[in-house]
mmCIF file of C-alpha atoms in Angstrom:
data_model
loop_
_atom_site.group_PDB
_atom_site.id
_atom_site.type_symbol
_atom_site.label_atom_id
_atom_site.label_comp_id
_atom_site.label_asym_id
_atom_site.label_seq_id
_atom_site.Cartn_x
_atom_site.Cartn_y
_atom_site.Cartn_z
ATOM 1 C CA MET F 307 77.736 96.813 94.059
ATOM 2 C CA VAL F 308 80.433 94.359 93.179
ATOM 3 C CA VAL F 309 79.998 91.184 95.045
ATOM 4 C CA PRO F 310 83.215 88.936 95.245
ATOM 5 C CA SER F 311 83.140 85.454 94.184
ATOM 6 C CA GLY F 312 84.006 82.731 96.660
ATOM 7 C CA ASN F 313 86.311 83.299 99.491
ATOM 8 C CA THR F 314 89.383 84.677 97.461
ATOM 9 C CA MET F 315 88.887 87.825 95.359
ATOM 10 C CA LYS F 316 90.554 87.938 92.212
ATOM 11 C CA LYS F 317 92.751 90.884 90.922
ATOM 12 C CA GLU F 318 89.759 91.961 88.374
ATOM 13 C CA GLU F 319 87.393 91.999 91.369
ATOM 14 C CA VAL F 320 89.565 94.329 93.375
ATOM 15 C CA LEU F 321 90.023 96.554 90.336
ATOM 16 C CA LYS F 322 86.187 96.820 90.004
ATOM 17 C CA LEU F 323 86.052 97.940 93.600
ATOM 18 C CA MET F 324 88.565 100.497 93.201
ATOM 19 C CA GLU F 325 86.482 101.963 90.212
ATOM 20 C CA GLU F 326 83.248 101.759 92.362
ATOM 21 C CA LYS F 327 85.314 103.674 95.222
ATOM 22 C CA THR F 328 86.217 106.376 92.860
ATOM 23 C CA LYS F 329 82.309 106.617 91.650
ATOM 24 C CA LEU F 330 81.378 107.079 95.456
ATOM 25 C CA GLU F 331 83.838 109.606 96.253
ATOM 26 C CA ARG F 332 82.802 111.678 93.192
ATOM 27 C CA LYS F 333 79.210 111.516 94.593
ATOM 28 C CA LEU F 334 80.027 112.485 98.014
ATOM 29 C CA ALA F 335 82.158 115.403 96.899
ATOM 30 C CA ASP F 336 79.001 116.416 94.795
ATOM 31 C CA PHE F 337 76.673 116.213 97.865
ATOM 32 C CA ASN F 338 79.069 118.156 99.962
ATOM 33 C CA GLN F 339 79.473 120.850 97.329
ATOM 34 C CA ILE F 340 75.645 121.428 97.779
ATOM 35 C CA LEU F 341 76.167 121.916 101.671
ATOM 36 C CA GLU F 342 78.934 124.281 100.950
ATOM 37 C CA ALA F 343 76.767 126.325 98.346
ATOM 38 C CA ASN F 344 74.404 126.670 101.270
ATOM 39 C CA ASN F 345 77.010 127.619 103.566
ATOM 40 C CA ILE F 346 75.993 124.882 105.987
ATOM 41 C CA GLY F 347 77.360 121.724 107.332
ATOM 42 C CA MET F 348 75.903 118.393 108.650
ATOM 43 C CA ASP F 349 74.833 119.291 111.969
ATOM 44 C CA GLU F 350 73.322 122.921 112.033
ATOM 45 C CA SER F 351 69.620 123.300 112.616
ATOM 46 C CA LEU F 352 67.444 123.820 109.354
ATOM 47 C CA LEU F 353 64.825 125.905 111.505
ATOM 48 C CA ASP F 354 65.091 129.564 112.476
ATOM 49 C CA ALA F 355 64.682 130.989 115.875
ATOM 50 C CA GLU F 356 60.823 130.821 115.631
ATOM 51 C CA GLY F 357 60.852 127.038 114.339
ATOM 52 C CA PHE F 358 60.064 127.697 110.975
ATOM 53 C CA PRO F 359 62.201 126.506 107.957
ATOM 54 C CA ARG F 360 65.312 128.763 107.345
ATOM 55 C CA SER F 361 64.909 131.141 104.548
ATOM 56 C CA ASP F 362 68.543 131.702 103.896
ATOM 57 C CA ILE F 363 69.059 128.148 102.777
ATOM 58 C CA ASP F 364 67.138 125.619 100.399
ATOM 59 C CA VAL F 365 66.091 123.387 103.257
ATOM 60 C CA HIS F 366 64.871 120.532 100.954
ATOM 61 C CA GLN F 367 68.108 120.505 99.035
ATOM 62 C CA VAL F 368 70.123 120.578 102.311
ATOM 63 C CA ARG F 369 68.166 117.818 103.908
ATOM 64 C CA THR F 370 68.403 115.539 100.845
ATOM 65 C CA ALA F 371 72.229 116.066 100.394
ATOM 66 C CA ARG F 372 72.891 115.424 104.074
ATOM 67 C CA HIS F 373 70.913 112.154 103.801
ATOM 68 C CA ASN F 374 72.653 111.013 100.723
ATOM 69 C CA ILE F 375 75.938 112.078 102.393
ATOM 70 C CA ILE F 376 75.220 109.768 105.124
ATOM 71 C CA CYS F 377 74.414 106.830 103.055
ATOM 72 C CA THR F 378 77.287 107.364 100.715
ATOM 73 C CA ARG F 379 79.815 107.433 103.630
ATOM 74 C CA ASN F 380 78.428 103.836 104.684
ATOM 75 C CA ASP F 381 78.746 102.562 101.379
ATOM 76 C CA LEU F 382 82.129 103.950 100.990
ATOM 77 C CA LYS F 383 83.142 102.783 104.422
ATOM 78 C CA GLY F 384 81.609 99.097 103.678
ATOM 79 C CA LEU F 385 83.533 99.165 100.269
ATOM 80 C CA MET F 386 86.773 100.213 101.789
ATOM 81 C CA GLY F 387 86.523 97.198 104.072
ATOM 82 C CA GLN F 388 86.006 94.881 101.091
ATOM 83 C CA ILE F 389 88.969 96.265 99.111
ATOM 84 C CA GLU F 390 91.333 95.959 102.177
ATOM 85 C CA GLN F 391 90.164 92.256 102.551
ATOM 86 C CA GLY F 392 90.568 91.739 98.895
ATOM 87 C CA LEU F 393 94.051 93.079 98.853
ATOM 88 C CA GLU F 394 95.123 90.902 101.711
ATOM 89 C CA HIS F 395 93.642 87.629 100.062
ATOM 90 C CA TYR F 396 95.217 88.473 96.812
ATOM 91 C CA PHE F 397 98.905 89.402 98.176
ATOM 92 C CA ALA F 398 98.535 86.495 100.635
ATOM 93 C CA GLU F 399 98.167 84.048 97.729
ATOM 94 C CA GLN F 400 100.943 85.844 95.821
ATOM 95 C CA ARG F 401 103.585 85.103 98.496
ATOM 96 C CA LEU F 402 102.366 81.614 98.696
ATOM 97 C CA ASN F 403 103.155 81.673 94.731
ATOM 98 C CA GLY F 404 106.167 84.018 95.128
ATOM 99 C CA ALA F 405 108.818 81.507 93.515
ATOM 100 C CA ALA F 406 106.526 81.209 90.325
ATOM 101 C CA ALA F 407 105.982 84.708 90.149
ATOM 102 C CA SER F 408 109.440 86.055 90.669
ATOM 103 C CA SER F 409 110.745 83.525 87.744
ATOM 104 C CA SER F 410 108.354 85.551 85.268
ATOM 105 C CA GLY F 411 110.247 88.643 85.551
ATOM 106 C CA THR F 412 107.329 90.964 86.584
ATOM 107 C CA SER F 413 105.031 89.516 88.902
ATOM 108 C CA SER F 414 101.206 89.921 89.186
ATOM 109 C CA THR F 415 101.616 91.276 92.420
ATOM 110 C CA THR F 416 103.646 94.265 91.210
ATOM 111 C CA LYS F 417 101.182 94.634 88.144
ATOM 112 C CA LEU F 418 98.313 95.100 90.396
ATOM 113 C CA ALA F 419 99.990 97.533 92.579
ATOM 114 C CA ASN F 420 100.772 99.614 89.411
ATOM 115 C CA TYR F 421 96.952 99.187 88.368
ATOM 116 C CA VAL F 422 95.330 100.526 91.533
ATOM 117 C CA GLU F 423 98.277 103.041 92.739
ATOM 118 C CA ASN F 424 95.941 105.727 91.814
ATOM 119 C CA GLY F 425 92.730 104.314 93.027
ATOM 120 C CA GLY F 426 92.972 105.045 96.435
ATOM 121 C CA VAL F 427 93.938 102.157 98.647
ATOM 122 C CA ALA F 428 96.610 99.907 97.050
ATOM 123 C CA VAL F 429 99.750 97.913 98.304
ATOM 124 C CA SER F 430 102.919 99.517 96.432
ATOM 125 C CA THR F 431 105.693 97.108 95.861
ATOM 126 C CA GLU F 432 107.875 99.581 93.975
ATOM 127 C CA ALA F 433 110.163 99.990 97.055
ATOM 128 C CA PRO F 434 110.451 98.385 100.492
ATOM 129 C CA ALA F 435 108.272 100.315 103.093
ATOM 130 C CA ALA F 436 111.154 100.228 105.189
ATOM 131 C CA THR F 437 113.250 102.190 102.835
ATOM 132 C CA GLN F 438 110.661 105.125 102.573
ATOM 133 C CA ASN F 439 110.985 107.609 105.505
ATOM 134 C CA PRO F 440 107.832 109.047 106.880
ATOM 135 C CA ILE F 441 107.584 112.806 107.742
ATOM 136 C CA CYS F 442 104.795 112.755 110.303
ATOM 137 C CA LYS F 443 102.340 110.318 112.030
ATOM 138 C CA VAL F 444 98.675 110.498 112.249
ATOM 139 C CA ASN F 445 97.456 110.454 116.015
ATOM 140 C CA LEU F 446 93.759 111.528 115.815
ATOM 141 C CA VAL F 447 91.244 110.868 112.992
ATOM 142 C CA ALA F 448 87.721 112.565 113.598
ATOM 143 C CA ALA F 449 84.666 110.403 112.504
ATOM 144 C CA GLY F 450 83.237 111.654 109.184
ATOM 145 C CA GLY F 451 85.911 113.886 108.278
ATOM 146 C CA PRO F 452 87.711 114.102 104.966
ATOM 147 C CA ALA F 453 90.720 112.273 106.577
ATOM 148 C CA GLU F 454 88.803 109.472 107.535
ATOM 149 C CA GLN F 455 86.846 109.197 104.158
ATOM 150 C CA ALA F 456 90.131 108.772 102.213
ATOM 151 C CA GLY F 457 91.133 105.927 104.389
ATOM 152 C CA PHE F 458 93.439 107.424 107.129
ATOM 153 C CA ARG F 459 93.811 105.675 110.386
ATOM 154 C CA VAL F 460 95.314 106.486 113.741
ATOM 155 C CA GLY F 461 99.087 105.460 113.826
ATOM 156 C CA ASP F 462 99.546 105.631 110.047
ATOM 157 C CA GLU F 463 102.704 107.373 109.220
ATOM 158 C CA VAL F 464 102.802 109.735 106.181
ATOM 159 C CA VAL F 465 105.535 109.047 103.741
ATOM 160 C CA GLU F 466 104.432 111.635 101.049
ATOM 161 C CA PHE F 467 101.917 114.336 101.364
ATOM 162 C CA GLY F 468 101.581 115.960 97.908
ATOM 163 C CA THR F 469 104.783 117.232 96.900
ATOM 164 C CA LEU F 470 106.473 116.960 100.387
ATOM 165 C CA ASN F 471 108.626 113.816 101.359
ATOM 166 C CA ALA F 472 111.458 113.230 103.666
ATOM 167 C CA SER F 473 113.807 115.206 101.127
ATOM 168 C CA ASN F 474 112.195 118.249 101.507
ATOM 169 C CA PHE F 475 109.773 118.481 104.664
ATOM 170 C CA ARG F 476 110.902 120.646 107.203
ATOM 171 C CA GLU F 477 107.749 121.666 109.328
ATOM 172 C CA LEU F 478 104.022 120.893 109.743
ATOM 173 C CA SER F 479 103.146 124.277 108.399
ATOM 174 C CA GLN F 480 104.366 123.042 104.844
ATOM 175 C CA ILE F 481 101.379 120.549 105.100
ATOM 176 C CA ALA F 482 98.959 123.437 106.198
ATOM 177 C CA ASP F 483 99.921 125.448 103.241
ATOM 178 C CA ILE F 484 99.406 122.625 100.861
ATOM 179 C CA VAL F 485 95.962 121.760 102.542
ATOM 180 C CA LYS F 486 94.915 125.469 102.375
ATOM 181 C CA ASN F 487 96.008 125.887 98.527
ATOM 182 C CA GLN F 488 94.114 122.744 97.559
ATOM 183 C CA GLN F 489 91.011 122.967 99.322
ATOM 184 C CA ASN F 490 88.416 120.767 97.420
ATOM 185 C CA SER F 491 91.115 119.344 95.083
ATOM 186 C CA VAL F 492 92.855 115.934 95.406
ATOM 187 C CA ILE F 493 96.130 115.874 97.366
ATOM 188 C CA LYS F 494 98.103 112.337 96.656
ATOM 189 C CA VAL F 495 99.293 111.010 99.682
ATOM 190 C CA ARG F 496 101.240 107.844 100.662
ATOM 191 C CA ILE F 497 101.307 106.375 104.170
ATOM 192 C CA ARG F 498 103.088 103.402 105.891
ATOM 193 C CA ARG F 499 100.776 101.037 107.761
ATOM 194 C CA GLN F 500 101.884 97.917 109.356
ATOM 195 C CA ASN F 501 105.003 97.979 106.895
ATOM 196 C CA ARG F 502 102.885 98.422 103.827
ATOM 197 C CA ILE F 503 102.847 101.558 101.680
ATOM 198 C CA LEU F 504 99.434 102.678 100.675
ATOM 199 C CA PRO F 505 98.477 105.468 98.312
ATOM 200 C CA LEU F 506 95.540 107.575 99.462
ATOM 201 C CA GLU F 507 93.518 110.465 97.832
ATOM 202 C CA LEU F 508 92.663 113.088 100.353
ATOM 203 C CA ILE F 509 90.289 115.941 99.458
ATOM 204 C CA PRO F 510 90.437 119.071 102.026
ATOM 205 C CA ARG F 511 87.040 120.641 102.666
ATOM 206 C CA VAL F 512 84.852 122.524 104.725
ATOM 207 C CA TRP F 513 82.804 119.892 107.008
ATOM 208 C CA SER F 514 80.849 119.829 110.067
ATOM 209 C CA GLY F 515 84.065 119.435 112.340
ATOM 210 C CA ARG F 516 86.986 121.558 112.720
ATOM 211 C CA GLY F 517 89.421 122.271 110.287
ATOM 212 C CA LEU F 518 89.589 120.862 106.495
ATOM 213 C CA LEU F 519 91.235 117.603 107.294
ATOM 214 C CA GLY F 520 89.496 116.235 110.576
ATOM 215 C CA CYS F 521 92.741 114.616 111.500
ATOM 216 C CA ASN F 522 95.985 115.680 113.383
ATOM 217 C CA VAL F 523 99.529 114.666 112.609
ATOM 218 C CA LEU F 524 102.845 114.766 114.840
ATOM 219 C CA PRO F 525 106.256 115.238 113.248
ATOM 220 C CA MET F 526 108.438 112.009 113.403
ATOM 221 C CA ASP F 527 111.123 113.781 115.411
ATOM 222 C CA SER F 528 108.695 114.605 118.256
ATOM 223 C CA ILE F 529 107.671 111.014 118.377
ATOM 224 C CA GLU F 530 111.214 109.560 118.437
ATOM 225 C CA ARG F 531 112.312 111.850 121.300
#
């Protein structure tokens, strides 16, 4: 685990945290594949009706996978908090030094956003958040679901979902089609949160809850009416 030095996190430390986040997400996906191979989630009993270990699954393998999933989720949640805090500190410092950064042609803020854009959580400065129209808004995020693990929060406005954006989005069924066709694969998503654009990586999959995402969204036109 990368431990930030001092109260202000440096760019290199944020990038190392992003790398560690990617590794944890890969481990989590591997553990979930074990459950999927046994056709079981996180909550089903490992005993049969007579109280004996079930013969249709590898009980030891499932129990170990469940334990590792819980531990990895906790590690990932803590790491996400460190990353967000580090980014806030970094960009706050850049705003204070904005005059010097802008005179250099390409600010270090923009460079960092480009470096970590595909890492899962980052602030993109490629275009003002206000100019990127959202297509839907998240109104529910289930605990432990794929959406929560990807970093979604209630109130997030989805700007891009895979190939969908304001120019080609028509209805929520388009999102459902992408989710169905890309189960167990990474979907690149960009959301707007507190006037910041954040790129996330979402992996639809079978889990212990309903659906493949563990979240619910509403189209923006239904919210604005």
